[in-house]
Amino acid sequence: MRTSLAGACLVLGTILAVITVRGVGALSWEMVSQPPESGFYLGGGGGILNAILGSLALATGATLLAMALAVPLALFMHTYLRSSRIANGIRLVLDVMWGIPSIVYGAFGFALMVFMGLRASLLAGVLTLALVVLPILARTFDEVLMMSPKDLREATLSLGATRLEYLGVLLRQALPGLITALLLAFGRGIGDAASVLFT
């Protein structure tokens, strides 16, 4: 066991050392802060500023768009549907969407763009990437809501609160979990290249 662990650590350490030794000479503030000289990311000189800004814009837009759909969906399932067949069906669909490879989303987005006569753009990338992060955000937030105290609903409604006011109380209770779900979705979005390859 210890030999296997030592071997794995040795291989990982060797890879990291080779990358560091060969790449440290190319690292500089100019590389991060300047756009490519040819105006395209495959140019011979310049930096990677456009790639950084593009990744941030794509991931932020997709996460915000997915949040606008996922949070109301999770709140609706938890408040009105509870553990009904419809809620379980929605959860199943979200789980299946979570398991679809991101290249399939990219091909779907590309086919939709061709059908609608659109060109590659930031909007097309955001819409495609939002489909990728939507199930992650919705299911994570749904799990957070299911872990909320069972007495919270009865205590809130017994004080004469409406269901809408209960949603406000529930949202404040689940806010740390929502932030975690947003960070997970943003991380998946900023690290996903296959879904935006064609868009």
CSV table of C-alpha atoms in Angstrom, one decimal:
chain,number,residue,atom,x,y,z
A,1,MET,CA,0.0,0.0,0.0
A,2,ARG,CA,2.7,2.5,1.0
A,3,THR,CA,4.8,1.5,-2.0
A,4,SER,CA,1.9,2.2,-4.4
A,5,LEU,CA,1.3,5.5,-2.7
A,6,ALA,CA,5.0,6.4,-2.9
A,7,GLY,CA,5.1,5.4,-6.6
A,8,ALA,CA,2.0,7.5,-7.4
A,9,CYS,CA,3.4,10.5,-5.5
A,10,LEU,CA,6.8,10.1,-7.4
A,11,VAL,CA,5.1,10.0,-10.8
A,12,LEU,CA,3.0,13.1,-9.9
A,13,GLY,CA,6.0,14.9,-8.5
A,14,THR,CA,8.0,14.2,-11.6
A,15,ILE,CA,5.3,15.5,-13.9
A,16,LEU,CA,4.9,18.7,-11.8
A,17,ALA,CA,8.7,19.2,-11.7
A,18,VAL,CA,9.1,18.8,-15.5
A,19,ILE,CA,6.2,21.2,-16.1
A,20,THR,CA,7.6,23.8,-13.7
A,21,VAL,CA,11.2,23.6,-14.9
A,22,ARG,CA,10.3,23.9,-18.6
A,23,GLY,CA,7.5,26.4,-18.1
A,24,VAL,CA,8.9,28.8,-15.6
A,25,GLY,CA,10.9,30.7,-18.2
A,26,ALA,CA,7.8,31.5,-20.2
A,27,LEU,CA,5.8,32.9,-17.2
A,28,SER,CA,5.7,36.6,-16.9
A,29,TRP,CA,3.3,39.4,-16.2
A,30,GLU,CA,3.3,40.4,-19.9
A,31,MET,CA,2.0,36.9,-20.8
A,32,VAL,CA,-1.0,37.3,-18.6
A,33,SER,CA,-1.7,40.9,-19.1
A,34,GLN,CA,-1.3,41.3,-22.9
A,35,PRO,CA,-3.5,40.2,-25.8
A,36,PRO,CA,-2.0,38.0,-28.6
A,37,GLU,CA,0.1,40.0,-31.1
A,38,SER,CA,-1.8,38.7,-34.1
A,39,GLY,CA,-5.2,39.3,-32.5
A,40,PHE,CA,-5.9,35.5,-32.3
A,41,TYR,CA,-5.0,33.1,-29.5
A,42,LEU,CA,-2.7,31.0,-31.7
A,43,GLY,CA,-0.4,34.0,-32.5
A,44,GLY,CA,3.3,33.7,-32.2
A,45,GLY,CA,3.7,36.4,-29.5
A,46,GLY,CA,1.8,38.4,-26.9
A,47,GLY,CA,-0.1,37.0,-24.1
A,48,ILE,CA,-3.3,35.1,-23.1
A,49,LEU,CA,-5.4,38.0,-21.9
A,50,ASN,CA,-8.2,37.3,-24.4
A,51,ALA,CA,-8.4,33.7,-23.4
A,52,ILE,CA,-8.7,34.6,-19.7
A,53,LEU,CA,-11.3,37.3,-20.3
A,54,GLY,CA,-13.3,35.0,-22.6
A,55,SER,CA,-13.3,32.2,-20.1
A,56,LEU,CA,-14.4,34.5,-17.3
A,57,ALA,CA,-17.2,36.0,-19.5
A,58,LEU,CA,-18.4,32.6,-20.6
A,59,ALA,CA,-18.4,31.0,-17.2
A,60,THR,CA,-20.0,34.0,-15.5
A,61,GLY,CA,-22.7,34.4,-18.0
A,62,ALA,CA,-23.5,30.7,-18.1
A,63,THR,CA,-23.6,30.4,-14.3
A,64,LEU,CA,-25.9,33.4,-13.9
A,65,LEU,CA,-28.2,32.1,-16.6
A,66,ALA,CA,-28.3,28.6,-15.2
A,67,MET,CA,-28.9,30.1,-11.7
A,68,ALA,CA,-31.9,32.0,-13.0
A,69,LEU,CA,-33.4,28.7,-14.0
A,70,ALA,CA,-32.1,26.3,-11.4
A,71,VAL,CA,-32.9,28.2,-8.2
A,72,PRO,CA,-36.6,28.7,-8.9
A,73,LEU,CA,-36.8,25.1,-10.1
A,74,ALA,CA,-35.2,23.7,-6.9
A,75,LEU,CA,-37.4,25.9,-4.7
A,76,PHE,CA,-40.5,24.9,-6.6
A,77,MET,CA,-39.7,21.2,-6.3
A,78,HIS,CA,-38.9,21.5,-2.6
A,79,THR,CA,-41.9,23.6,-1.7
A,80,TYR,CA,-44.8,22.5,-3.9
A,81,LEU,CA,-43.8,19.1,-5.3
A,82,ARG,CA,-41.9,17.6,-2.4
A,83,SER,CA,-41.3,13.9,-3.1
A,84,SER,CA,-44.0,13.4,-5.8
A,85,ARG,CA,-43.5,11.5,-9.0
A,86,ILE,CA,-43.2,14.8,-11.0
A,87,ALA,CA,-40.3,15.9,-8.7
A,88,ASN,CA,-38.6,12.6,-8.9
A,89,GLY,CA,-39.0,12.7,-12.7
A,90,ILE,CA,-37.4,16.2,-12.8
A,91,ARG,CA,-34.5,14.9,-10.7
A,92,LEU,CA,-34.0,12.0,-13.0
A,93,VAL,CA,-33.9,14.3,-16.1
A,94,LEU,CA,-31.4,16.5,-14.3
A,95,ASP,CA,-29.2,13.5,-13.4
A,96,VAL,CA,-29.3,12.3,-17.0
A,97,MET,CA,-28.3,15.8,-18.2
A,98,TRP,CA,-25.5,15.8,-15.7
A,99,GLY,CA,-24.1,12.6,-17.2
A,100,ILE,CA,-24.2,13.7,-20.8
A,101,PRO,CA,-20.7,14.4,-22.2
A,102,SER,CA,-20.1,18.1,-22.8
A,103,ILE,CA,-19.1,17.6,-26.4
A,104,VAL,CA,-22.7,16.5,-27.0
A,105,TYR,CA,-23.9,19.8,-25.7
A,106,GLY,CA,-21.4,21.5,-28.0
A,107,ALA,CA,-22.7,19.6,-31.0
A,108,PHE,CA,-26.3,20.4,-30.0
A,109,GLY,CA,-25.4,24.1,-29.7
A,110,PHE,CA,-23.6,24.1,-33.1
A,111,ALA,CA,-26.6,22.3,-34.8
A,112,LEU,CA,-29.0,24.8,-33.3
A,113,MET,CA,-26.8,27.7,-34.4
A,114,VAL,CA,-26.7,26.4,-38.0
A,115,PHE,CA,-30.4,25.8,-38.0
A,116,MET,CA,-31.1,29.4,-36.8
A,117,GLY,CA,-28.5,30.9,-39.1
A,118,LEU,CA,-26.3,32.3,-36.2
A,119,ARG,CA,-22.5,32.6,-36.1
A,120,ALA,CA,-20.1,31.7,-33.3
A,121,SER,CA,-20.6,34.2,-30.6
A,122,LEU,CA,-20.4,34.8,-26.8
A,123,LEU,CA,-24.1,34.4,-26.5
A,124,ALA,CA,-24.1,31.0,-28.3
A,125,GLY,CA,-21.3,29.9,-26.0
A,126,VAL,CA,-23.1,31.1,-22.9
A,127,LEU,CA,-26.3,29.4,-23.8
A,128,THR,CA,-24.5,26.1,-24.6
A,129,LEU,CA,-22.5,26.3,-21.4
A,130,ALA,CA,-25.6,27.1,-19.3
A,131,LEU,CA,-27.0,23.7,-20.4
A,132,VAL,CA,-23.9,22.0,-19.1
A,133,VAL,CA,-24.0,23.7,-15.7
A,134,LEU,CA,-27.8,23.7,-15.2
A,135,PRO,CA,-28.1,20.2,-13.8
A,136,ILE,CA,-25.1,20.6,-11.5
A,137,LEU,CA,-26.5,23.8,-10.0
A,138,ALA,CA,-30.1,22.5,-9.8
A,139,ARG,CA,-29.3,19.1,-8.3
A,140,THR,CA,-26.7,20.5,-5.8
A,141,PHE,CA,-29.2,23.2,-4.6
A,142,ASP,CA,-32.0,20.6,-4.5
A,143,GLU,CA,-29.8,18.4,-2.2
A,144,VAL,CA,-29.0,21.4,0.0
A,145,LEU,CA,-32.8,22.2,0.3
A,146,MET,CA,-33.5,18.5,1.2
A,147,MET,CA,-31.0,18.8,4.0
A,148,SER,CA,-32.7,21.8,5.5
A,149,PRO,CA,-34.4,21.2,8.9
A,150,LYS,CA,-37.9,19.5,8.6
A,151,ASP,CA,-39.3,21.6,11.4
A,152,LEU,CA,-38.5,24.8,9.5
A,153,ARG,CA,-41.5,24.5,7.2
A,154,GLU,CA,-44.0,23.7,10.0
A,155,ALA,CA,-42.6,26.4,12.3
A,156,THR,CA,-42.8,29.1,9.5
A,157,LEU,CA,-46.3,28.1,8.3
A,158,SER,CA,-47.6,27.8,11.9
A,159,LEU,CA,-46.7,31.5,12.5
A,160,GLY,CA,-49.1,32.5,9.7
A,161,ALA,CA,-46.5,32.9,7.0
A,162,THR,CA,-47.5,32.3,3.4
A,163,ARG,CA,-45.6,29.9,1.1
A,164,LEU,CA,-43.8,32.8,-0.5
A,165,GLU,CA,-42.6,34.0,2.9
A,166,TYR,CA,-41.5,30.5,3.7
A,167,LEU,CA,-39.4,30.5,0.5
A,168,GLY,CA,-37.7,33.6,1.8
A,169,VAL,CA,-36.9,31.9,5.1
A,170,LEU,CA,-35.8,28.7,3.3
A,171,LEU,CA,-33.5,30.7,0.9
A,172,ARG,CA,-31.8,32.4,3.8
A,173,GLN,CA,-31.3,29.1,5.5
A,174,ALA,CA,-29.8,27.5,2.4
A,175,LEU,CA,-27.7,30.5,1.2
A,176,PRO,CA,-24.3,28.9,2.1
A,177,GLY,CA,-25.3,25.8,0.1
A,178,LEU,CA,-26.4,28.0,-2.8
A,179,ILE,CA,-23.0,29.7,-2.8
A,180,THR,CA,-21.3,26.3,-2.9
A,181,ALA,CA,-23.5,25.2,-5.8
A,182,LEU,CA,-22.6,28.4,-7.7
A,183,LEU,CA,-18.9,27.8,-7.1
A,184,LEU,CA,-19.2,24.2,-8.4
A,185,ALA,CA,-21.1,25.3,-11.4
A,186,PHE,CA,-18.7,28.2,-12.1
A,187,GLY,CA,-15.7,25.8,-11.8
A,188,ARG,CA,-17.3,23.3,-14.2
A,189,GLY,CA,-18.1,26.1,-16.6
A,190,ILE,CA,-14.7,27.8,-16.6
A,191,GLY,CA,-12.9,24.4,-17.1
A,192,ASP,CA,-15.1,23.0,-19.8
A,193,ALA,CA,-13.7,23.5,-23.3
A,194,ALA,CA,-15.6,20.8,-25.3
A,195,SER,CA,-19.0,22.3,-25.0
A,196,VAL,CA,-17.9,25.7,-26.4
A,197,LEU,CA,-15.5,24.2,-29.1
A,198,PHE,CA,-18.0,24.8,-31.9
A,199,THR,CA,-19.9,27.8,-30.5
